[in-house]
Short mmCIF file of C-alpha atoms and ligand atoms in Angstrom, two decimals:
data_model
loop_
_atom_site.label_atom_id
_atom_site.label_comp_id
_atom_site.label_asym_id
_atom_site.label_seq_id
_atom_site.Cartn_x
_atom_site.Cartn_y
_atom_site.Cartn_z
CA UNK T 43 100.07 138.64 113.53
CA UNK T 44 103.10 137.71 111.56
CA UNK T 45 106.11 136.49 113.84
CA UNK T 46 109.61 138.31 112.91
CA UNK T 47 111.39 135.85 110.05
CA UNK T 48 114.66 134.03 112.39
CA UNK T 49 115.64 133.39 108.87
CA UNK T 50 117.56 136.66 107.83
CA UNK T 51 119.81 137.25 104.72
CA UNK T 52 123.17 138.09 106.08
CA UNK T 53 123.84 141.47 105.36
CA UNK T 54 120.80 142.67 107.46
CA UNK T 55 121.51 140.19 109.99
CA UNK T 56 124.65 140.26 112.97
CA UNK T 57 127.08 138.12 110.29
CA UNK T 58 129.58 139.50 108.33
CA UNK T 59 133.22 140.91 107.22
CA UNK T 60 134.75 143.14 110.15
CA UNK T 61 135.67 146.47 108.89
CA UNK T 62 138.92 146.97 107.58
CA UNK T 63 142.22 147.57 109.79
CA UNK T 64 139.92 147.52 113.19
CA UNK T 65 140.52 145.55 116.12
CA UNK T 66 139.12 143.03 118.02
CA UNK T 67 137.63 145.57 120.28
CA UNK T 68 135.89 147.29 117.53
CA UNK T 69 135.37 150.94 117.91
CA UNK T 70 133.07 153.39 120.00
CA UNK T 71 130.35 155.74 118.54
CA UNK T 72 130.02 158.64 121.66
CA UNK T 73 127.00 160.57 121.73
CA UNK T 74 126.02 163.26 124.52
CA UNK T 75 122.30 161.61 124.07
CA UNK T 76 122.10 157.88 122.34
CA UNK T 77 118.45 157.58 121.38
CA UNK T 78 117.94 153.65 121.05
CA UNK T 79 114.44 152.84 119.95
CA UNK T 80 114.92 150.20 122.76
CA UNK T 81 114.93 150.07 126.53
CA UNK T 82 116.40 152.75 127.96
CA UNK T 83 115.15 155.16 125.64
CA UNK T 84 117.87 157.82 126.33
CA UNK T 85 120.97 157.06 127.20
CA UNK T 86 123.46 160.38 128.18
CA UNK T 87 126.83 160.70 127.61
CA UNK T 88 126.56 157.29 125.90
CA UNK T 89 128.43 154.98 123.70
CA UNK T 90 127.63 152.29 121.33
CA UNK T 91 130.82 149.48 120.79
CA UNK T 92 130.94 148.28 117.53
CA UNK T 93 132.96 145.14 116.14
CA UNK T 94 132.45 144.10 112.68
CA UNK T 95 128.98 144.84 111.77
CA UNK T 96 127.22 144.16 114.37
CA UNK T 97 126.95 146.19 117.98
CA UNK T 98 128.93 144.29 120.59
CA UNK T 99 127.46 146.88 124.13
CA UNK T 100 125.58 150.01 124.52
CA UNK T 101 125.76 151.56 127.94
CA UNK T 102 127.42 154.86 129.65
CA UNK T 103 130.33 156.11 127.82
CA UNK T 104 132.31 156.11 130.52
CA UNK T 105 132.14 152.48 131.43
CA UNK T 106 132.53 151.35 128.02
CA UNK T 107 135.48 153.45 127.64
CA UNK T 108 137.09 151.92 130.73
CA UNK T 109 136.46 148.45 129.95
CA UNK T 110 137.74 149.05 126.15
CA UNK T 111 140.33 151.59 126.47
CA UNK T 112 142.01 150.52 123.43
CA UNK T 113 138.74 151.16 121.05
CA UNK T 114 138.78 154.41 118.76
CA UNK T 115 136.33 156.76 119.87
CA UNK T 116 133.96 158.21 117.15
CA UNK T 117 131.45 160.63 117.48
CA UNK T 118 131.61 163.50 120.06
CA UNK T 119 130.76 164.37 123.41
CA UNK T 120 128.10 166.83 122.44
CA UNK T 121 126.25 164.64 118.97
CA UNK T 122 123.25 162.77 119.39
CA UNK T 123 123.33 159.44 118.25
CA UNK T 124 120.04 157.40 116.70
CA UNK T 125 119.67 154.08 114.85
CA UNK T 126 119.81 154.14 111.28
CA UNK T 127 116.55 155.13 109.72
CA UNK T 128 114.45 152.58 107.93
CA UNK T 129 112.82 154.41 104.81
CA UNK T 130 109.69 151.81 104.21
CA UNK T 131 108.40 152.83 101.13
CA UNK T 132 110.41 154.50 97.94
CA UNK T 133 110.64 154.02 93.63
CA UNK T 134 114.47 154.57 92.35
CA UNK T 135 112.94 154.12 88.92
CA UNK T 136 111.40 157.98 89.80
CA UNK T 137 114.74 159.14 90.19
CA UNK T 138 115.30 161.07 86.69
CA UNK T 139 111.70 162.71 86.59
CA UNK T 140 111.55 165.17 89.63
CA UNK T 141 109.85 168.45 90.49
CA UNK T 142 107.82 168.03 87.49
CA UNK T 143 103.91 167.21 86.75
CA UNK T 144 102.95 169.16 90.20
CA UNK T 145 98.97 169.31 89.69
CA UNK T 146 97.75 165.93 89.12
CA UNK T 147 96.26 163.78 91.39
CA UNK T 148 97.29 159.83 91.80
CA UNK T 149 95.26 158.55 88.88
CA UNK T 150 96.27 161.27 86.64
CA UNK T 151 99.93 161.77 87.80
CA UNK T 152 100.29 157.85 87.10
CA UNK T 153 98.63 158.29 83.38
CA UNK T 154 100.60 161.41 82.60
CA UNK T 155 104.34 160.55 84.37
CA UNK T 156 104.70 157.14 85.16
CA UNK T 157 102.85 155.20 82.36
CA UNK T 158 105.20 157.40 79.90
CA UNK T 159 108.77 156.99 81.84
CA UNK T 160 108.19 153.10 82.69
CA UNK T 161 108.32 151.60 79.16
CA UNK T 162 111.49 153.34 78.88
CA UNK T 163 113.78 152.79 81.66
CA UNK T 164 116.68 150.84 81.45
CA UNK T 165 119.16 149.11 83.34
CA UNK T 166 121.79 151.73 83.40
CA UNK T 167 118.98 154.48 84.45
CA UNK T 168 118.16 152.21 87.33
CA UNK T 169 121.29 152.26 88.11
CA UNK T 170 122.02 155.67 88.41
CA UNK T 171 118.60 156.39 89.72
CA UNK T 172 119.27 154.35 92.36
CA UNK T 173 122.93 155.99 93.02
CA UNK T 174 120.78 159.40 92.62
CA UNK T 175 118.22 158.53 95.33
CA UNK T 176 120.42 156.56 97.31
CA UNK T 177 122.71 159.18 97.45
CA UNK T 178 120.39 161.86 99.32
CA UNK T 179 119.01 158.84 101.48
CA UNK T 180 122.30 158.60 103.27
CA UNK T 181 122.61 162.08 103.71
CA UNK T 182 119.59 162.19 105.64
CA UNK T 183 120.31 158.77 107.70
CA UNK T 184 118.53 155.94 105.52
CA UNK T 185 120.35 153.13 106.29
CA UNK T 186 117.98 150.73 104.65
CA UNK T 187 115.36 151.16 102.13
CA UNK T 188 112.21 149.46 100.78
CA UNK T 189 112.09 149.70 97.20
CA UNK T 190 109.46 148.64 94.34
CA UNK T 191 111.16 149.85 90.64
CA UNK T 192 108.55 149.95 88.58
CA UNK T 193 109.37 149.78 84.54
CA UNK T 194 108.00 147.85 81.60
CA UNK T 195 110.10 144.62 81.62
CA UNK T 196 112.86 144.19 78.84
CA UNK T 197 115.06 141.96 77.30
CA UNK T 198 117.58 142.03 79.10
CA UNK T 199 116.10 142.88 82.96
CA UNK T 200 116.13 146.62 83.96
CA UNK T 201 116.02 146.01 87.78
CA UNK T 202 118.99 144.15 89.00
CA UNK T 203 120.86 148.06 88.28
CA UNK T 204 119.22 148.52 91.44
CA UNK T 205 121.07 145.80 93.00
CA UNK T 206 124.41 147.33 91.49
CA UNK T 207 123.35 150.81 92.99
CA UNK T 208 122.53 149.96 96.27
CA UNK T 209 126.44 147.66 96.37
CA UNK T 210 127.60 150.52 95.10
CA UNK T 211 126.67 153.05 98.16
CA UNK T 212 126.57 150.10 100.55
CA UNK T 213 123.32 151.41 101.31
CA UNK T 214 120.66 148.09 102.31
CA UNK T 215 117.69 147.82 100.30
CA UNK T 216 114.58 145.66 100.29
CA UNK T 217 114.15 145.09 96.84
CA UNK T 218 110.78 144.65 94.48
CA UNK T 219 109.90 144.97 91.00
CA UNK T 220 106.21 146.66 90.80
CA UNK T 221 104.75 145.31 88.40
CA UNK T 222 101.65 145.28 86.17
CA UNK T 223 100.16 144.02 83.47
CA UNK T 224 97.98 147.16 82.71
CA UNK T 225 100.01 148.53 80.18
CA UNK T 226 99.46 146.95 76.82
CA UNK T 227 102.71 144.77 75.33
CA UNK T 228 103.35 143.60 78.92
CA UNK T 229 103.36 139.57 79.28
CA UNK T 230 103.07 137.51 82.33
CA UNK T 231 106.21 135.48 81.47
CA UNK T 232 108.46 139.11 80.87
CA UNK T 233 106.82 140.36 84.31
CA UNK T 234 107.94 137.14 86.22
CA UNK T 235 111.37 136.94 84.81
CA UNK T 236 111.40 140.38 86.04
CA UNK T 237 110.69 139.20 89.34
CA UNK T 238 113.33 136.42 88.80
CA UNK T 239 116.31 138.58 87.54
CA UNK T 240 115.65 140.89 90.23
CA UNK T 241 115.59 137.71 92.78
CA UNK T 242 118.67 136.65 91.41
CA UNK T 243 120.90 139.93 92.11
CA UNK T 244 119.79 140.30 95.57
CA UNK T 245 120.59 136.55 96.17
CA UNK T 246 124.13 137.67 95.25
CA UNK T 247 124.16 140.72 96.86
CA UNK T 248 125.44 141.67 100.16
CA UNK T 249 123.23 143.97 101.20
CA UNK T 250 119.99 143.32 99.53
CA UNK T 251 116.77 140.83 100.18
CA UNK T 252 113.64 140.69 97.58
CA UNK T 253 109.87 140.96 97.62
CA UNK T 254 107.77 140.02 95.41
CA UNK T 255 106.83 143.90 94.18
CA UNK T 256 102.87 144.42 93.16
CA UNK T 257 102.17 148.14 91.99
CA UNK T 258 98.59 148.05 92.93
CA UNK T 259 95.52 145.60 93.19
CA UNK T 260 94.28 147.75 90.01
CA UNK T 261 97.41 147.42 88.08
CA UNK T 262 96.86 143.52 87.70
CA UNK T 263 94.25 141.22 86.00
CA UNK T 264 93.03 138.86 88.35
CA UNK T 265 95.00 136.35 86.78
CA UNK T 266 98.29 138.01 87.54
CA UNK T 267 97.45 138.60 90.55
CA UNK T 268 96.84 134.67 91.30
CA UNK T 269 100.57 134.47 89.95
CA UNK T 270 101.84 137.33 92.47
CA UNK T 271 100.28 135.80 95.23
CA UNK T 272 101.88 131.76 94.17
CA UNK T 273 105.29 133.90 93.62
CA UNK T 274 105.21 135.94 97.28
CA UNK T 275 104.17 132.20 98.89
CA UNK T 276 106.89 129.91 97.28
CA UNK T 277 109.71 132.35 97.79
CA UNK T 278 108.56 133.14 101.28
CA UNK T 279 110.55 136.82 101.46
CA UNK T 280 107.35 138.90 101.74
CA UNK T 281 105.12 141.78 99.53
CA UNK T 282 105.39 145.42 98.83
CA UNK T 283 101.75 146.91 97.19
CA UNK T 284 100.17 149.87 97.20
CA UNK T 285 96.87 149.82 99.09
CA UNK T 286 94.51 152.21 99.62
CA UNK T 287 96.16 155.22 98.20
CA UNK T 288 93.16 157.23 96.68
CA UNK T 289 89.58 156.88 96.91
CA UNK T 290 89.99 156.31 92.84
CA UNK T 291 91.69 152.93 93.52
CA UNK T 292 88.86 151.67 96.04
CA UNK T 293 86.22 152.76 93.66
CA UNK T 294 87.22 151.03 90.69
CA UNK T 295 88.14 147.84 92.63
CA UNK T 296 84.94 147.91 94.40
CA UNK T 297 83.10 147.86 90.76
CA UNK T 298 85.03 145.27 89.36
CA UNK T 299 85.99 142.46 91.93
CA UNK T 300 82.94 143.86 94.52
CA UNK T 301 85.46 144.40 97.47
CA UNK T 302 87.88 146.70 98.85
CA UNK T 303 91.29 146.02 97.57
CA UNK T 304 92.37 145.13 101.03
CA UNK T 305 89.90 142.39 101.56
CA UNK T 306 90.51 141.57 97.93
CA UNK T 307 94.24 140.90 99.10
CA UNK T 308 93.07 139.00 102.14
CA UNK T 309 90.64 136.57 100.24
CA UNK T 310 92.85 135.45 97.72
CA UNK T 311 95.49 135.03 100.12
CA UNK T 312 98.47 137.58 99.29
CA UNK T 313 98.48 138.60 103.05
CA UNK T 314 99.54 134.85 104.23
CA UNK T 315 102.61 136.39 102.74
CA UNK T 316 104.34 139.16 105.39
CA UNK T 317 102.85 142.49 103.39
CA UNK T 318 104.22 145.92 103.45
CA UNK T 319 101.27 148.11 102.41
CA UNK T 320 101.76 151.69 101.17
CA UNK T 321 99.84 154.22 102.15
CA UNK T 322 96.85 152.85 103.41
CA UNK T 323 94.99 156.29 103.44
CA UNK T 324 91.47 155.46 103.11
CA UNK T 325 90.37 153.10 105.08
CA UNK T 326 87.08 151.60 106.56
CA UNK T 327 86.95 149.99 110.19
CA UNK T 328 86.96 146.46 108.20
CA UNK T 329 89.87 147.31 105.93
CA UNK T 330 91.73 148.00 109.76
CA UNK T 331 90.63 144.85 111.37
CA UNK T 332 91.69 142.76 108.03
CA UNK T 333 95.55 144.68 108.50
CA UNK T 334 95.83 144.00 112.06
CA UNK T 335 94.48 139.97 111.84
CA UNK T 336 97.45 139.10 109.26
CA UNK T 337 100.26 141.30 110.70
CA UNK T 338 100.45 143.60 107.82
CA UNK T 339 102.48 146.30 108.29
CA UNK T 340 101.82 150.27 106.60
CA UNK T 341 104.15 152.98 105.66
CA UNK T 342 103.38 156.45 105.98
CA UNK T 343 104.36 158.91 103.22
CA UNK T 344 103.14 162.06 104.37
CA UNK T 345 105.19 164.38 101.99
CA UNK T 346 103.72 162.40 98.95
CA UNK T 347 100.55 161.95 99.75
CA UNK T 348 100.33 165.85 100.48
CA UNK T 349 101.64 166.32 96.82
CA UNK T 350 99.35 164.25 95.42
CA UNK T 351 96.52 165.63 97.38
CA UNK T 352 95.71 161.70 98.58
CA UNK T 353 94.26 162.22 102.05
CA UNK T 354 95.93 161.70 105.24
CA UNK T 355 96.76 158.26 106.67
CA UNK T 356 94.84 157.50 109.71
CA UNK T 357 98.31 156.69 111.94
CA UNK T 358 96.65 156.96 115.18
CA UNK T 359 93.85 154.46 114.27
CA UNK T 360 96.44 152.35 112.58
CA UNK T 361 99.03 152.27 115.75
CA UNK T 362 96.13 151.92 118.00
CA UNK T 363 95.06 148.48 116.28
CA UNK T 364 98.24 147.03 116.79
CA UNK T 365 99.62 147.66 113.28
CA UNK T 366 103.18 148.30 112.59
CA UNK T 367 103.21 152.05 110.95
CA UNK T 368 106.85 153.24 109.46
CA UNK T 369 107.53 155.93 107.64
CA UNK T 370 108.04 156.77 103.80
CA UNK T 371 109.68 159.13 101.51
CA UNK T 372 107.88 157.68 98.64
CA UNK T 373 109.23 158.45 94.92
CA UNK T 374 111.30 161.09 93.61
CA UNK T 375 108.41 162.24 91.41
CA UNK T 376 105.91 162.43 94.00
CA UNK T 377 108.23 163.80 96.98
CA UNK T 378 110.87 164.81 95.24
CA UNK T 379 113.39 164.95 97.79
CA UNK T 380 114.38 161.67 99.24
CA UNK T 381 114.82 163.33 102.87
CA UNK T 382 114.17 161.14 105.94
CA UNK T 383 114.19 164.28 108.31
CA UNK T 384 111.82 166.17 106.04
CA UNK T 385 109.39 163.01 106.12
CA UNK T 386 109.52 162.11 109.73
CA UNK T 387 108.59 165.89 110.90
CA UNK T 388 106.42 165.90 107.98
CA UNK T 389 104.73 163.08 109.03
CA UNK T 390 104.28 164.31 112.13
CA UNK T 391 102.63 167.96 111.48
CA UNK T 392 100.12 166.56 109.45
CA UNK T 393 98.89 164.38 111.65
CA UNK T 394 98.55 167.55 114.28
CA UNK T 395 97.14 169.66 111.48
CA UNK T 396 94.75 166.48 110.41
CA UNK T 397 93.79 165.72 114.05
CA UNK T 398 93.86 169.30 115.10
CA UNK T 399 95.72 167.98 118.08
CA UNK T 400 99.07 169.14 119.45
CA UNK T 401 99.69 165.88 120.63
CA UNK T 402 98.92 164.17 117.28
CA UNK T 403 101.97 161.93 117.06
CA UNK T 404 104.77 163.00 119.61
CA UNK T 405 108.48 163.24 118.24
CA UNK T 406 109.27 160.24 120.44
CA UNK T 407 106.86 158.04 118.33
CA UNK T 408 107.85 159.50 114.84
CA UNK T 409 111.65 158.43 115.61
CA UNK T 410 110.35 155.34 116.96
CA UNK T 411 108.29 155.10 113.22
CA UNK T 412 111.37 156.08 111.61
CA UNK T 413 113.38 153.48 112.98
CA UNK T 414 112.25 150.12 115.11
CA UNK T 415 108.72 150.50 114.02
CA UNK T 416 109.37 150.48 110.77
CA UNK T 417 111.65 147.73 111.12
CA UNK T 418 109.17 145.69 112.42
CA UNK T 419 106.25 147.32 109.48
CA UNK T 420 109.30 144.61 107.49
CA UNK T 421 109.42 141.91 109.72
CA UNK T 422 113.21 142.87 110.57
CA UNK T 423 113.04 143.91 114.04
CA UNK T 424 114.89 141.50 115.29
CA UNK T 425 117.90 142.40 113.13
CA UNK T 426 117.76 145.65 112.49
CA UNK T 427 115.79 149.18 113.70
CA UNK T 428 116.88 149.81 117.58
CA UNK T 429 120.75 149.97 118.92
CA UNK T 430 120.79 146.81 120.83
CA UNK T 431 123.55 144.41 121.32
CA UNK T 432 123.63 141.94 118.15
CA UNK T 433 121.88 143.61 115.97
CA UNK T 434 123.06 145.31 112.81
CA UNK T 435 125.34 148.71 113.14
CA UNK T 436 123.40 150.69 111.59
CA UNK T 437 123.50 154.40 112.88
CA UNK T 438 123.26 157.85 112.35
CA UNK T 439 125.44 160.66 114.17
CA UNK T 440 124.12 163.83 114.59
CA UNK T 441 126.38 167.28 114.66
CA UNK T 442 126.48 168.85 117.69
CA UNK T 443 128.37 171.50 117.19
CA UNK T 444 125.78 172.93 114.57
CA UNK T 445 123.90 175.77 115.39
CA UNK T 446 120.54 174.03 115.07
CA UNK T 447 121.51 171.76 117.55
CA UNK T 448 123.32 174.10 120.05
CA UNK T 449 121.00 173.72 122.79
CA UNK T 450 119.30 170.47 123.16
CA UNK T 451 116.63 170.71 125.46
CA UNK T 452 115.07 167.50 124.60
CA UNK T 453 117.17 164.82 121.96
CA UNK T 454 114.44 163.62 120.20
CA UNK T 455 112.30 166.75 119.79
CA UNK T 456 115.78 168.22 118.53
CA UNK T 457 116.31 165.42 116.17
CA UNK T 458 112.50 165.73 114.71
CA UNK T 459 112.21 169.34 114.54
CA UNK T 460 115.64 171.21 114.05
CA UNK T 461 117.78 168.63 112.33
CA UNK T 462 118.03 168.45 108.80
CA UNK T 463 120.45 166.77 106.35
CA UNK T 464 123.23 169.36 107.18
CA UNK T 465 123.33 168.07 111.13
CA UNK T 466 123.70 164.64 109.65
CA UNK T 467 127.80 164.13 110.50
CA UNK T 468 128.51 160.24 110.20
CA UNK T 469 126.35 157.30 109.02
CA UNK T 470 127.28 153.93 109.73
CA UNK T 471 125.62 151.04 107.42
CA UNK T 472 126.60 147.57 109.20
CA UNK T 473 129.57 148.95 110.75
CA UNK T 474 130.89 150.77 107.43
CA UNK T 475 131.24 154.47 107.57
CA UNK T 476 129.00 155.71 104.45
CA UNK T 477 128.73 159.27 105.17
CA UNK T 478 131.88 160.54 106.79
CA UNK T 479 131.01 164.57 107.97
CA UNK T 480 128.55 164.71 105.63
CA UNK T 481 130.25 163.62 102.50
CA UNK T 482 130.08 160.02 100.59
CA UNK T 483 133.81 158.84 100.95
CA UNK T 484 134.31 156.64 97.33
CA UNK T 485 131.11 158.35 95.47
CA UNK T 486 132.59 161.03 93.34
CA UNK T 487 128.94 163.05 93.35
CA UNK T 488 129.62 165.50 90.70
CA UNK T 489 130.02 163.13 88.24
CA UNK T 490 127.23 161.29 89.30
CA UNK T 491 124.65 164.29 88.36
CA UNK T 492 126.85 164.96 85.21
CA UNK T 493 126.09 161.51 84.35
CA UNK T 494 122.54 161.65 85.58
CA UNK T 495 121.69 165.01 83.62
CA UNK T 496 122.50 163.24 80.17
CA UNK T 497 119.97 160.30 80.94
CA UNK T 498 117.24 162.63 82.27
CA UNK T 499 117.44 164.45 78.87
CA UNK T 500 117.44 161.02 76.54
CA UNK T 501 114.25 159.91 79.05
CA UNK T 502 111.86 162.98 78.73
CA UNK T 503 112.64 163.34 74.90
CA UNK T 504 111.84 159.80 74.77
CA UNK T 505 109.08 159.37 77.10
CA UNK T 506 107.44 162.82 75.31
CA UNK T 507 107.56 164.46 78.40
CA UNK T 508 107.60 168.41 75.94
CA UNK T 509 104.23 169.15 77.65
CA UNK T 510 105.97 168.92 81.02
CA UNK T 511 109.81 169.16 80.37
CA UNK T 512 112.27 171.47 79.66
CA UNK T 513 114.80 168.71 79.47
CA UNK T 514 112.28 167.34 76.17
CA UNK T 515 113.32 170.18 74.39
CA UNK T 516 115.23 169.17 71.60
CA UNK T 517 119.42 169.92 71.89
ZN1 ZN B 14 104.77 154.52 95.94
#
């Protein structure tokens, strides 16, 4: 198993600015029930003390509040507060094509949608993709995402507009270019200084780290691959692939290269790298072993994979090996929503519906999924994921005063089955306040989808999209 890196950009580790105009003390975030991903579990009538960006105590809220009676108290005495959720798996570069191309299947949906949008997105789409997406990932308590853009590369590089999006929100975001070499006019040299660019911005950034992005085992000729896997080992920050999504993939990778793509990755050595594998749906008792021997961790995207008509990802045999399962809101073209709190109950129907089995997956272990799991399915657990002193404030306050969470008769099957993005009050991103009762303080969203609606037009027009979009029609 891989070991948690010690050796953690800043923004997603305890260091930082303090927030503006607070005090030594910090602040307090009350909750009538703080859900920790930690030990305890539960915590009621709790508080969480935050200084700067990092969480100083967690513990009763009376204590705290006697101990620090100078702190501001946030949060009420009926919310429920949760760590921030950690959305494993997601493409900003989807952002401008949703609801659209509903009855394909992977291989399809990727010839049809996504080879004719990536040759033609920019850096100013990725950015306001990534405001788009981002946007709706803070409403529903993202606090950190794992993104793989995947576009053509250009002259001048299309994914550091992630970068600027993600600053922009002060939302945290793994960040990965996927690419591929499948698509014809796309050189080695414009996919690595892809890689580079992106590298480059989240070096600079704040808030961001970088993987080296593959889109799948498929998408590369074994030469490029040899060049991902030299990349992901001399810059030591870690992979984000797509494995196992559709039988399709394991087919044609089994006729070429005489393997499953899995044990493809493992011989030539991409998994010495910490991997983040999407999907991971179909899956032999080998392909298992081969995750849980290098530490690789999987994220479940249940909402996309039930669009897609994929299969169902085998979570209990996955968790039950040891490996590290989060959870995934996958693309806005194959979602579309970017909802956290649809995907985690989501994710944890189908598994009852799969398993035919009440007890499936539990709302204790979906939130766990959604939050310290997934964390770890990153190799951040130790930074970020669970409300424990030192580690990042990142959190999510829940409404109590809304109707569907009037009577809470158990926190985390409230959180997991009635809560959607309208009980989400307050989310804190490293001790910033991003959502502040519900809204974006700074992000003036109506011009935002102004703005968006005039690129989404210029993309379908020129991606040919007519068979699929109204947006293509001329005007
Ligand atoms: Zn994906």
């Amino acid at each position: 198993m891989t070991e948690p890196s010690d050796t953690l950009h800043p923004a997603i580790s305890s260091e930082g600015a303090a927030h503006p105009g607070q005090q030594d003390a910090g602040f307090l975030i009350r909750g009538k029930y703080v859900l920790t991903s930690s030990e305890p579990e539960m915590i009621s009538d709790g508080a969480v003390r935050v200084v700067g960006d990092t969480i100083a105590d967690i513990g009763s809220f009376a204590d705290l509040s006697g101990r620090f009676p100078s702190c501001a108290v946030l949060g009420g005495p009926n919310d429920i507060v949760t760590p921030g959720f950690i959305n494993t798996h997601g493409h900003f570069s989807e952002a401008l094509v949703t609801g659209i191309a509903e009855n394909y299947a992977l291989g399809d949906w990727l010839r049809v949608l996504i080879d004719a949008v990536a040759p033609r997105l920019d850096r100013e789409s990725a950015f306001i993709g990534t405001l788009l997406g981002g946007v709706q990932m803070l409403r529903t308590g993202i606090t950190l995402t794992n993104d793989m853009f995947v576009c053509d590369p250009r002259t001048t590089p299309v994914t550091p507009g992630v970068v600027q999006g993600l600053e922009e929100l002060g939302l945290k975001g793994i960040v990965s270019y996927g690419a591929s070499d499948r698509r014809s006019g796309t050189s080695v040299e414009g996919v690595l200084a892809e890689h580079a660019a992106l590298r480059e911005a989240a070096a600079s950034s704040t808030l961001c780290r970088f993987r080296v992005g593959i889109a799948t085992v498929a998408a590369q000729a074994p030469s490029m691959f040899a060049r991902s896997v030299d990349l992901a080992s001399s810059y030591e920050d870690g992979v984000h692939i797509h494995l196992h999504e559709s039988r399709e993939e394991i087919e044609f990778i089994r006729e070429s290269r005489h393997m499953s793509p899995i044990a493809y990755c493992a011989q030539h050595g991409l998994f010495d790298s910490p991997t983040l594998a999407a999907h991971c749906v179909w899956l032999a008792d080998a392909d298992i072993r081969l995750l849980a021997s290098y530490g690789v961790g999987v994220a479940y995207n249940p909402v996309s994979n039930m669009i897609l008509a994929s299969g169902v990802c085998p979570v209990a045999r996955l968790r039950g090996s040891g490996i590290k399962v989060g959870l995934g809101v996958d693309g806005p073209a194959s979602n579309d929503r970017q909802d956290m709190l649809e995907t985690i109950k989501t994710g944890v129907l189908l598994q009852r519906l799969d398993q035919l089995d009440p007890a499936a997956l539990t709302a204790r272990a979906a939130l766990r999924m959604a939050t310290i799991e997934g964390a770890a399915a990153l190799n951040l657990d130790n930074a970020v994921g669970s409300l424990d002193p030192g580690k990042a404030a990142d959190l999510v306050v829940f409404d109590g005063g809304s109707p569907a969470l009037a009577n809470v008769h158990d926190p985390f099957q409230a959180i997991v089955y009635c809560a959607g993005a309208r009980e989400v009050k307050d989310v804190w991103v490293a001790g910033q306040r991003r959502v502040a009762d519900g809204e974006l303080p700074g992000v003036d969203v109506t011009a935002l989808v102004r703005e968006s609606r005039k690129l989404a037009r210029c993309l379908a027009q020129r991606a040919d999209l007519g068979a699929l979009s109204l947006l293509a029609a001329p005007g």
